[in-house]
């Protein structure tokens, strides 16, 4: 709400200053100079008051900005009777702050999605049966029923014979895991199997998922706001301006010359060119599916030195896929996929859904399964087109048909073997894995071309899986078995090498995304928590969108700097001319307007940026 009120105030000040400038010009033409002067003063004073308040706040924070020059020029112009010049400066300044506010406010989102994923209630066993209770009412020792597809609301122990949990949002494990009675279930996990009972260990507020929420909030609060690009030149420019205006007054005895110098020195090229170039960069990046949440993240993106990548859903596809098929006993690969997918239609297991999706992508028309019996986590059996089909783990299927399965399939780290039996004979196997995204090696090479010096993998998955996935990519480091807080520590430790960017898609990545200089979320399929905690969201589910995003950020910043250098150079020449009496305050203000138009037109070149690296695969 504070952001909205500030934006409305800046809009109102710009509107008032512009209307009063136009009204005053009309009154002046109508030969009513006193009324014109009053109109110009009415437009200037509110802008000046707001400016002084902002300057005092900045000084309280220990920051000195170029806003002081604008305040001096308006004040000096009002005191010397140059109200028209003061009005022009007020319009220029309020217009600059409005554009800057627009740049910073673009795509800003509250972190509501993270909180909305937290369960609001739980189903608890009581003497009379079951009751729905608020999450705050759940206490250690309570017995809860976790429905299929529900999120585990609190840490606890499994009381049922088994449970199938999808922990990808917490650990990065892409495959659901089966837990037996007595195993611990973490809050934030999703029940991927049948309903099960959970004995609560900790209150919801003390559980894993609540801790992740707190990590995100703490990391975001600890990230200091970046100073405006313009303010980096403030002290030098301010000193030159005051020295030149004071010298002009002291040497000539004419205070109007000092006013003219101050008016020309109003740093609108800095105030205007930077946000215009960066807003144009934001728009251009969005065209390539990269949503950057403001001008500050865009500028920070242009200076990134280290990239930390999550594995599941970021470096990999984040969902099981069929990577190979082995047919046995005269069956074909197509037969195995057909019968397996037809039966798997009856299961909600992620691997079952992946098999069905693969069959449909090949145009297979699948019949409805009959007489289906499923053992969650192991497999299922049923009738397909009059034939008895069993699909599941190799041990389960071989046990069901009463023979020792013979297969030449090599089970690598990070892969899962799905066996298929038809009419009590082993028909073949499907090897499934969370595959590396296509073109990842080329992406890594192109990132280095854009100036990324260090590229690391950070995952909650096992070390063996992480090493297998990243083999041959030439990464600078692989960190596995990481918890969410360990990911945060990794990001913080990498700051010694320069600005750090983190890319992830799960809830477990959200704290690290918030702790990095730039957090990037895979928004198409990633968790809402990571999208809200991140500074940038990739709107399409392709990691190669990083390339145009970084290149646009770098070139937008370069265009902004060009505008700054050219604008300030012209302003300095104008200041010298004003000091020698060649420009009046009004003429100086108009000259400054021309300079503004020039630098804005140059800044708008960012709208036409065409990324050159990595676009062949787009």
PDB file of N, CA and C in Angstrom, residues 516-603:
ATOM      1  N   UNK A 516      19.999 -14.014  -2.972  1.00  0.00           N
ATOM      2  CA  UNK A 516      20.909 -13.662  -4.068  1.00  0.00           C
ATOM      3  C   UNK A 516      20.707 -12.206  -4.494  1.00  0.00           C
ATOM      4  N   UNK A 517      21.719 -11.654  -5.160  1.00  0.00           N
ATOM      5  CA  UNK A 517      21.563 -10.314  -5.734  1.00  0.00           C
ATOM      6  C   UNK A 517      20.428 -10.317  -6.741  1.00  0.00           C
ATOM      7  N   UNK A 518      20.344 -11.405  -7.511  1.00  0.00           N
ATOM      8  CA  UNK A 518      19.244 -11.593  -8.459  1.00  0.00           C
ATOM      9  C   UNK A 518      18.748 -13.028  -8.316  1.00  0.00           C
ATOM     10  N   UNK A 519      17.461 -13.178  -8.042  1.00  0.00           N
ATOM     11  CA  UNK A 519      16.840 -14.494  -8.000  1.00  0.00           C
ATOM     12  C   UNK A 519      15.963 -14.673  -9.225  1.00  0.00           C
ATOM     13  N   UNK A 520      16.128 -15.794  -9.922  1.00  0.00           N
ATOM     14  CA  UNK A 520      15.354 -16.068 -11.133  1.00  0.00           C
ATOM     15  C   UNK A 520      14.561 -17.351 -10.925  1.00  0.00           C
ATOM     16  N   UNK A 521      13.257 -17.287 -11.155  1.00  0.00           N
ATOM     17  CA  UNK A 521      12.382 -18.440 -10.976  1.00  0.00           C
ATOM     18  C   UNK A 521      11.879 -18.933 -12.317  1.00  0.00           C
ATOM     19  N   UNK A 522      11.747 -20.252 -12.426  1.00  0.00           N
ATOM     20  CA  UNK A 522      11.138 -20.865 -13.603  1.00  0.00           C
ATOM     21  C   UNK A 522       9.630 -20.774 -13.420  1.00  0.00           C
ATOM     22  N   UNK A 523       9.026 -19.746 -13.966  1.00  0.00           N
ATOM     23  CA  UNK A 523       7.639 -19.430 -13.658  1.00  0.00           C
ATOM     24  C   UNK A 523       6.606 -20.288 -14.336  1.00  0.00           C
ATOM     25  N   UNK A 524       6.940 -20.933 -15.438  1.00  0.00           N
ATOM     26  CA  UNK A 524       5.937 -21.695 -16.167  1.00  0.00           C
ATOM     27  C   UNK A 524       5.454 -22.901 -15.376  1.00  0.00           C
ATOM     28  N   UNK A 525       6.395 -23.616 -14.720  1.00  0.00           N
ATOM     29  CA  UNK A 525       6.018 -24.792 -13.951  1.00  0.00           C
ATOM     30  C   UNK A 525       6.468 -24.718 -12.509  1.00  0.00           C
ATOM     31  N   UNK A 526       7.285 -23.723 -12.168  1.00  0.00           N
ATOM     32  CA  UNK A 526       7.855 -23.661 -10.836  1.00  0.00           C
ATOM     33  C   UNK A 526       6.836 -23.303  -9.770  1.00  0.00           C
ATOM     34  N   UNK A 527       7.247 -23.497  -8.512  1.00  0.00           N
ATOM     35  CA  UNK A 527       6.376 -23.199  -7.388  1.00  0.00           C
ATOM     36  C   UNK A 527       6.105 -21.702  -7.308  1.00  0.00           C
ATOM     37  N   UNK A 528       4.901 -21.354  -6.855  1.00  0.00           N
ATOM     38  CA  UNK A 528       4.533 -19.948  -6.721  1.00  0.00           C
ATOM     39  C   UNK A 528       5.447 -19.232  -5.742  1.00  0.00           C
ATOM     40  N   UNK A 529       5.930 -19.960  -4.714  1.00  0.00           N
ATOM     41  CA  UNK A 529       6.809 -19.345  -3.727  1.00  0.00           C
ATOM     42  C   UNK A 529       8.084 -18.822  -4.368  1.00  0.00           C
ATOM     43  N   UNK A 530       8.697 -19.622  -5.248  1.00  0.00           N
ATOM     44  CA  UNK A 530       9.937 -19.186  -5.889  1.00  0.00           C
ATOM     45  C   UNK A 530       9.678 -18.012  -6.823  1.00  0.00           C
ATOM     46  N   UNK A 531       8.533 -18.004  -7.498  1.00  0.00           N
ATOM     47  CA  UNK A 531       8.205 -16.894  -8.395  1.00  0.00           C
ATOM     48  C   UNK A 531       8.042 -15.604  -7.630  1.00  0.00           C
ATOM     49  N   UNK A 532       7.462 -15.657  -6.433  1.00  0.00           N
ATOM     50  CA  UNK A 532       7.251 -14.445  -5.649  1.00  0.00           C
ATOM     51  C   UNK A 532       8.547 -13.967  -5.010  1.00  0.00           C
ATOM     52  N   UNK A 533       9.409 -14.897  -4.585  1.00  0.00           N
ATOM     53  CA  UNK A 533      10.655 -14.512  -3.933  1.00  0.00           C
ATOM     54  C   UNK A 533      11.684 -13.999  -4.925  1.00  0.00           C
ATOM     55  N   UNK A 534      11.540 -14.359  -6.194  1.00  0.00           N
ATOM     56  CA  UNK A 534      12.540 -14.020  -7.209  1.00  0.00           C
ATOM     57  C   UNK A 534      12.391 -12.588  -7.686  1.00  0.00           C
ATOM     58  N   UNK A 535      13.484 -12.068  -8.245  1.00  0.00           N
ATOM     59  CA  UNK A 535      13.481 -10.751  -8.883  1.00  0.00           C
ATOM     60  C   UNK A 535      13.064 -10.860 -10.348  1.00  0.00           C
ATOM     61  N   UNK A 536      13.273 -12.031 -10.929  1.00  0.00           N
ATOM     62  CA  UNK A 536      12.987 -12.255 -12.347  1.00  0.00           C
ATOM     63  C   UNK A 536      12.278 -13.602 -12.485  1.00  0.00           C
ATOM     64  N   UNK A 537      11.272 -13.650 -13.355  1.00  0.00           N
ATOM     65  CA  UNK A 537      10.561 -14.897 -13.611  1.00  0.00           C
ATOM     66  C   UNK A 537      10.643 -15.198 -15.107  1.00  0.00           C
ATOM     67  N   UNK A 538      11.074 -16.417 -15.449  1.00  0.00           N
ATOM     68  CA  UNK A 538      11.081 -16.854 -16.840  1.00  0.00           C
ATOM     69  C   UNK A 538       9.682 -17.345 -17.174  1.00  0.00           C
ATOM     70  N   UNK A 539       8.972 -16.611 -18.015  1.00  0.00           N
ATOM     71  CA  UNK A 539       7.575 -16.899 -18.288  1.00  0.00           C
ATOM     72  C   UNK A 539       7.399 -18.141 -19.154  1.00  0.00           C
ATOM     73  N   UNK A 540       8.430 -18.520 -19.883  1.00  0.00           N
ATOM     74  CA  UNK A 540       8.399 -19.768 -20.640  1.00  0.00           C
ATOM     75  C   UNK A 540       9.355 -20.740 -19.965  1.00  0.00           C
ATOM     76  N   UNK A 541       9.015 -22.018 -20.012  1.00  0.00           N
ATOM     77  CA  UNK A 541       9.769 -23.020 -19.268  1.00  0.00           C
ATOM     78  C   UNK A 541      11.021 -23.456 -20.023  1.00  0.00           C
ATOM     79  N   UNK A 542      11.887 -22.471 -20.318  1.00  0.00           N
ATOM     80  CA  UNK A 542      13.134 -22.743 -21.033  1.00  0.00           C
ATOM     81  C   UNK A 542      14.247 -21.944 -20.372  1.00  0.00           C
ATOM     82  N   UNK A 543      15.260 -22.654 -19.886  1.00  0.00           N
ATOM     83  CA  UNK A 543      16.362 -21.999 -19.195  1.00  0.00           C
ATOM     84  C   UNK A 543      17.149 -21.095 -20.128  1.00  0.00           C
ATOM     85  N   UNK A 544      17.083 -21.347 -21.457  1.00  0.00           N
ATOM     86  CA  UNK A 544      17.854 -20.511 -22.385  1.00  0.00           C
ATOM     87  C   UNK A 544      17.325 -19.084 -22.453  1.00  0.00           C
ATOM     88  N   UNK A 545      16.172 -18.807 -21.817  1.00  0.00           N
ATOM     89  CA  UNK A 545      15.679 -17.419 -21.755  1.00  0.00           C
ATOM     90  C   UNK A 545      16.610 -16.535 -20.941  1.00  0.00           C
ATOM     91  N   UNK A 546      17.497 -17.170 -20.152  1.00  0.00           N
ATOM     92  CA  UNK A 546      18.495 -16.384 -19.422  1.00  0.00           C
ATOM     93  C   UNK A 546      19.351 -15.553 -20.363  1.00  0.00           C
ATOM     94  N   UNK A 547      19.657 -16.110 -21.534  1.00  0.00           N
ATOM     95  CA  UNK A 547      20.590 -15.444 -22.449  1.00  0.00           C
ATOM     96  C   UNK A 547      20.077 -14.095 -22.938  1.00  0.00           C
ATOM     97  N   UNK A 548      18.880 -14.023 -23.541  1.00  0.00           N
ATOM     98  CA  UNK A 548      18.400 -12.688 -23.941  1.00  0.00           C
ATOM     99  C   UNK A 548      18.162 -11.782 -22.753  1.00  0.00           C
ATOM    100  N   UNK A 549      17.761 -12.345 -21.609  1.00  0.00           N
ATOM    101  CA  UNK A 549      17.540 -11.513 -20.432  1.00  0.00           C
ATOM    102  C   UNK A 549      18.809 -10.808 -19.995  1.00  0.00           C
ATOM    103  N   UNK A 550      19.902 -11.551 -19.890  1.00  0.00           N
ATOM    104  CA  UNK A 550      21.172 -10.960 -19.463  1.00  0.00           C
ATOM    105  C   UNK A 550      21.686  -9.979 -20.501  1.00  0.00           C
ATOM    106  N   UNK A 551      21.624 -10.359 -21.785  1.00  0.00           N
ATOM    107  CA  UNK A 551      22.144  -9.477 -22.835  1.00  0.00           C
ATOM    108  C   UNK A 551      21.353  -8.176 -22.909  1.00  0.00           C
ATOM    109  N   UNK A 552      20.034  -8.248 -22.798  1.00  0.00           N
ATOM    110  CA  UNK A 552      19.213  -7.036 -22.820  1.00  0.00           C
ATOM    111  C   UNK A 552      19.542  -6.150 -21.621  1.00  0.00           C
ATOM    112  N   UNK A 553      19.736  -6.767 -20.449  1.00  0.00           N
ATOM    113  CA  UNK A 553      20.094  -5.994 -19.266  1.00  0.00           C
ATOM    114  C   UNK A 553      21.430  -5.276 -19.460  1.00  0.00           C
ATOM    115  N   UNK A 554      22.414  -5.990 -20.001  1.00  0.00           N
ATOM    116  CA  UNK A 554      23.736  -5.380 -20.205  1.00  0.00           C
ATOM    117  C   UNK A 554      23.677  -4.233 -21.198  1.00  0.00           C
ATOM    118  N   UNK A 555      22.973  -4.436 -22.297  1.00  0.00           N
ATOM    119  CA  UNK A 555      22.925  -3.399 -23.328  1.00  0.00           C
ATOM    120  C   UNK A 555      22.033  -2.228 -22.903  1.00  0.00           C
ATOM    121  N   UNK A 556      20.978  -2.494 -22.137  1.00  0.00           N
ATOM    122  CA  UNK A 556      20.138  -1.404 -21.624  1.00  0.00           C
ATOM    123  C   UNK A 556      20.942  -0.520 -20.676  1.00  0.00           C
ATOM    124  N   UNK A 557      21.713  -1.142 -19.818  1.00  0.00           N
ATOM    125  CA  UNK A 557      22.545  -0.364 -18.896  1.00  0.00           C
ATOM    126  C   UNK A 557      23.588   0.448 -19.657  1.00  0.00           C
ATOM    127  N   UNK A 558      24.152  -0.150 -20.716  1.00  0.00           N
ATOM    128  CA  UNK A 558      25.138   0.568 -21.514  1.00  0.00           C
ATOM    129  C   UNK A 558      24.507   1.784 -22.198  1.00  0.00           C
ATOM    130  N   UNK A 559      23.275   1.618 -22.707  1.00  0.00           N
ATOM    131  CA  UNK A 559      22.568   2.737 -23.332  1.00  0.00           C
ATOM    132  C   UNK A 559      22.275   3.817 -22.294  1.00  0.00           C
ATOM    133  N   UNK A 560      21.876   3.401 -21.079  1.00  0.00           N
ATOM    134  CA  UNK A 560      21.620   4.372 -20.015  1.00  0.00           C
ATOM    135  C   UNK A 560      22.880   5.167 -19.694  1.00  0.00           C
ATOM    136  N   UNK A 561      24.013   4.482 -19.617  1.00  0.00           N
ATOM    137  CA  UNK A 561      25.273   5.176 -19.334  1.00  0.00           C
ATOM    138  C   UNK A 561      25.643   6.138 -20.457  1.00  0.00           C
ATOM    139  N   UNK A 562      25.424   5.726 -21.707  1.00  0.00           N
ATOM    140  CA  UNK A 562      25.686   6.628 -22.831  1.00  0.00           C
ATOM    141  C   UNK A 562      24.844   7.885 -22.722  1.00  0.00           C
ATOM    142  N   UNK A 563      23.569   7.725 -22.371  1.00  0.00           N
ATOM    143  CA  UNK A 563      22.682   8.868 -22.227  1.00  0.00           C
ATOM    144  C   UNK A 563      23.160   9.777 -21.098  1.00  0.00           C
ATOM    145  N   UNK A 564      23.605   9.164 -20.016  1.00  0.00           N
ATOM    146  CA  UNK A 564      24.087   9.945 -18.877  1.00  0.00           C
ATOM    147  C   UNK A 564      25.308  10.771 -19.263  1.00  0.00           C
ATOM    148  N   UNK A 565      26.271  10.118 -19.889  1.00  0.00           N
ATOM    149  CA  UNK A 565      27.517  10.812 -20.250  1.00  0.00           C
ATOM    150  C   UNK A 565      27.233  11.946 -21.229  1.00  0.00           C
ATOM    151  N   UNK A 566      26.427  11.662 -22.262  1.00  0.00           N
ATOM    152  CA  UNK A 566      26.113  12.703 -23.244  1.00  0.00           C
ATOM    153  C   UNK A 566      25.309  13.836 -22.605  1.00  0.00           C
ATOM    154  N   UNK A 567      24.304  13.484 -21.783  1.00  0.00           N
ATOM    155  CA  UNK A 567      23.473  14.509 -21.161  1.00  0.00           C
ATOM    156  C   UNK A 567      24.244  15.389 -20.203  1.00  0.00           C
ATOM    157  N   UNK A 568      25.073  14.778 -19.376  1.00  0.00           N
ATOM    158  CA  UNK A 568      25.852  15.561 -18.424  1.00  0.00           C
ATOM    159  C   UNK A 568      26.900  16.404 -19.154  1.00  0.00           C
ATOM    160  N   UNK A 569      27.479  15.853 -20.207  1.00  0.00           N
ATOM    161  CA  UNK A 569      28.447  16.643 -20.978  1.00  0.00           C
ATOM    162  C   UNK A 569      27.820  17.901 -21.558  1.00  0.00           C
ATOM    163  N   UNK A 570      26.621  17.745 -22.155  1.00  0.00           N
ATOM    164  CA  UNK A 570      25.913  18.910 -22.688  1.00  0.00           C
ATOM    165  C   UNK A 570      25.509  19.874 -21.578  1.00  0.00           C
ATOM    166  N   UNK A 571      25.104  19.336 -20.427  1.00  0.00           N
ATOM    167  CA  UNK A 571      24.716  20.186 -19.299  1.00  0.00           C
ATOM    168  C   UNK A 571      25.902  21.010 -18.806  1.00  0.00           C
ATOM    169  N   UNK A 572      27.070  20.390 -18.762  1.00  0.00           N
ATOM    170  CA  UNK A 572      28.263  21.127 -18.311  1.00  0.00           C
ATOM    171  C   UNK A 572      28.582  22.266 -19.275  1.00  0.00           C
ATOM    172  N   UNK A 573      28.470  22.002 -20.588  1.00  0.00           N
ATOM    173  CA  UNK A 573      28.689  23.077 -21.562  1.00  0.00           C
ATOM    174  C   UNK A 573      27.668  24.200 -21.368  1.00  0.00           C
ATOM    175  N   UNK A 574      26.403  23.822 -21.111  1.00  0.00           N
ATOM    176  CA  UNK A 574      25.378  24.819 -20.859  1.00  0.00           C
ATOM    177  C   UNK A 574      25.653  25.612 -19.590  1.00  0.00           C
ATOM    178  N   UNK A 575      26.155  24.962 -18.559  1.00  0.00           N
ATOM    179  CA  UNK A 575      26.486  25.643 -17.307  1.00  0.00           C
ATOM    180  C   UNK A 575      27.584  26.688 -17.531  1.00  0.00           C
ATOM    181  N   UNK A 576      28.565  26.329 -18.338  1.00  0.00           N
ATOM    182  CA  UNK A 576      29.654  27.275 -18.623  1.00  0.00           C
ATOM    183  C   UNK A 576      29.113  28.477 -19.388  1.00  0.00           C
ATOM    184  N   UNK A 577      28.236  28.199 -20.383  1.00  0.00           N
ATOM    185  CA  UNK A 577      27.633  29.301 -21.134  1.00  0.00           C
ATOM    186  C   UNK A 577      26.801  30.194 -20.227  1.00  0.00           C
ATOM    187  N   UNK A 578      26.047  29.608 -19.298  1.00  0.00           N
ATOM    188  CA  UNK A 578      25.237  30.402 -18.375  1.00  0.00           C
ATOM    189  C   UNK A 578      26.118  31.227 -17.446  1.00  0.00           C
ATOM    190  N   UNK A 579      27.236  30.665 -17.009  1.00  0.00           N
ATOM    191  CA  UNK A 579      28.142  31.386 -16.110  1.00  0.00           C
ATOM    192  C   UNK A 579      28.723  32.626 -16.787  1.00  0.00           C
ATOM    193  N   UNK A 580      28.909  32.562 -18.104  1.00  0.00           N
ATOM    194  CA  UNK A 580      29.435  33.711 -18.844  1.00  0.00           C
ATOM    195  C   UNK A 580      28.331  34.636 -19.339  1.00  0.00           C
ATOM    196  N   UNK A 581      27.087  34.384 -18.950  1.00  0.00           N
ATOM    197  CA  UNK A 581      25.992  35.287 -19.277  1.00  0.00           C
ATOM    198  C   UNK A 581      25.356  35.064 -20.626  1.00  0.00           C
ATOM    199  N   UNK A 582      25.655  33.966 -21.297  1.00  0.00           N
ATOM    200  CA  UNK A 582      25.078  33.716 -22.615  1.00  0.00           C
ATOM    201  C   UNK A 582      23.687  33.061 -22.555  1.00  0.00           C
ATOM    202  N   UNK A 583      23.297  32.609 -21.364  1.00  0.00           N
ATOM    203  CA  UNK A 583      21.988  31.985 -21.191  1.00  0.00           C
ATOM    204  C   UNK A 583      21.281  32.584 -19.981  1.00  0.00           C
ATOM    205  N   UNK A 584      20.021  32.956 -20.132  1.00  0.00           N
ATOM    206  CA  UNK A 584      19.190  33.366 -19.006  1.00  0.00           C
ATOM    207  C   UNK A 584      18.636  32.110 -18.333  1.00  0.00           C
ATOM    208  N   UNK A 585      18.059  32.232 -17.129  1.00  0.00           N
ATOM    209  CA  UNK A 585      17.485  31.042 -16.483  1.00  0.00           C
ATOM    210  C   UNK A 585      16.434  30.343 -17.342  1.00  0.00           C
ATOM    211  N   UNK A 586      15.538  31.129 -17.993  1.00  0.00           N
ATOM    212  CA  UNK A 586      14.510  30.506 -18.818  1.00  0.00           C
ATOM    213  C   UNK A 586      15.134  29.808 -20.017  1.00  0.00           C
ATOM    214  N   UNK A 587      16.103  30.474 -20.653  1.00  0.00           N
ATOM    215  CA  UNK A 587      16.796  29.855 -21.781  1.00  0.00           C
ATOM    216  C   UNK A 587      17.538  28.584 -21.337  1.00  0.00           C
ATOM    217  N   UNK A 588      18.113  28.647 -20.142  1.00  0.00           N
ATOM    218  CA  UNK A 588      18.805  27.474 -19.608  1.00  0.00           C
ATOM    219  C   UNK A 588      17.847  26.315 -19.375  1.00  0.00           C
ATOM    220  N   UNK A 589      16.642  26.638 -18.855  1.00  0.00           N
ATOM    221  CA  UNK A 589      15.650  25.600 -18.627  1.00  0.00           C
ATOM    222  C   UNK A 589      15.202  24.966 -19.945  1.00  0.00           C
ATOM    223  N   UNK A 590      14.998  25.817 -20.967  1.00  0.00           N
ATOM    224  CA  UNK A 590      14.592  25.293 -22.273  1.00  0.00           C
ATOM    225  C   UNK A 590      15.706  24.464 -22.904  1.00  0.00           C
ATOM    226  N   UNK A 591      16.956  24.924 -22.748  1.00  0.00           N
ATOM    227  CA  UNK A 591      18.078  24.131 -23.245  1.00  0.00           C
ATOM    228  C   UNK A 591      18.123  22.770 -22.566  1.00  0.00           C
ATOM    229  N   UNK A 592      17.863  22.797 -21.261  1.00  0.00           N
ATOM    230  CA  UNK A 592      17.864  21.534 -20.541  1.00  0.00           C
ATOM    231  C   UNK A 592      16.754  20.609 -21.047  1.00  0.00           C
ATOM    232  N   UNK A 593      15.614  21.190 -21.448  1.00  0.00           N
ATOM    233  CA  UNK A 593      14.531  20.393 -22.022  1.00  0.00           C
ATOM    234  C   UNK A 593      14.975  19.733 -23.329  1.00  0.00           C
ATOM    235  N   UNK A 594      15.692  20.466 -24.164  1.00  0.00           N
ATOM    236  CA  UNK A 594      16.200  19.890 -25.412  1.00  0.00           C
ATOM    237  C   UNK A 594      17.172  18.749 -25.139  1.00  0.00           C
ATOM    238  N   UNK A 595      18.010  18.953 -24.126  1.00  0.00           N
ATOM    239  CA  UNK A 595      18.948  17.889 -23.754  1.00  0.00           C
ATOM    240  C   UNK A 595      18.174  16.661 -23.291  1.00  0.00           C
ATOM    241  N   UNK A 596      17.090  16.909 -22.521  1.00  0.00           N
ATOM    242  CA  UNK A 596      16.269  15.804 -22.033  1.00  0.00           C
ATOM    243  C   UNK A 596      15.684  14.994 -23.191  1.00  0.00           C
ATOM    244  N   UNK A 597      15.160  15.719 -24.187  1.00  0.00           N
ATOM    245  CA  UNK A 597      14.567  15.034 -25.340  1.00  0.00           C
ATOM    246  C   UNK A 597      15.614  14.177 -26.036  1.00  0.00           C
ATOM    247  N   UNK A 598      16.823  14.721 -26.181  1.00  0.00           N
ATOM    248  CA  UNK A 598      17.888  13.973 -26.859  1.00  0.00           C
ATOM    249  C   UNK A 598      18.253  12.702 -26.104  1.00  0.00           C
ATOM    250  N   UNK A 599      18.414  12.824 -24.792  1.00  0.00           N
ATOM    251  CA  UNK A 599      18.841  11.648 -24.038  1.00  0.00           C
ATOM    252  C   UNK A 599      17.709  10.614 -23.941  1.00  0.00           C
ATOM    253  N   UNK A 600      16.451  11.093 -23.909  1.00  0.00           N
ATOM    254  CA  UNK A 600      15.330  10.149 -23.862  1.00  0.00           C
ATOM    255  C   UNK A 600      15.236   9.367 -25.171  1.00  0.00           C
ATOM    256  N   UNK A 601      15.393  10.072 -26.288  1.00  0.00           N
ATOM    257  CA  UNK A 601      15.361   9.381 -27.580  1.00  0.00           C
ATOM    258  C   UNK A 601      16.473   8.338 -27.666  1.00  0.00           C
ATOM    259  N   UNK A 602      17.638   8.677 -27.139  1.00  0.00           N
ATOM    260  CA  UNK A 602      18.728   7.711 -27.129  1.00  0.00           C
ATOM    261  C   UNK A 602      18.405   6.533 -26.209  1.00  0.00           C
ATOM    262  N   UNK A 603      17.795   6.831 -25.053  1.00  0.00           N
ATOM    263  CA  UNK A 603      17.465   5.775 -24.109  1.00  0.00           C
ATOM    264  C   UNK A 603      16.436   4.806 -24.681  1.00  0.00           C
TER     265      UNK A 603
END
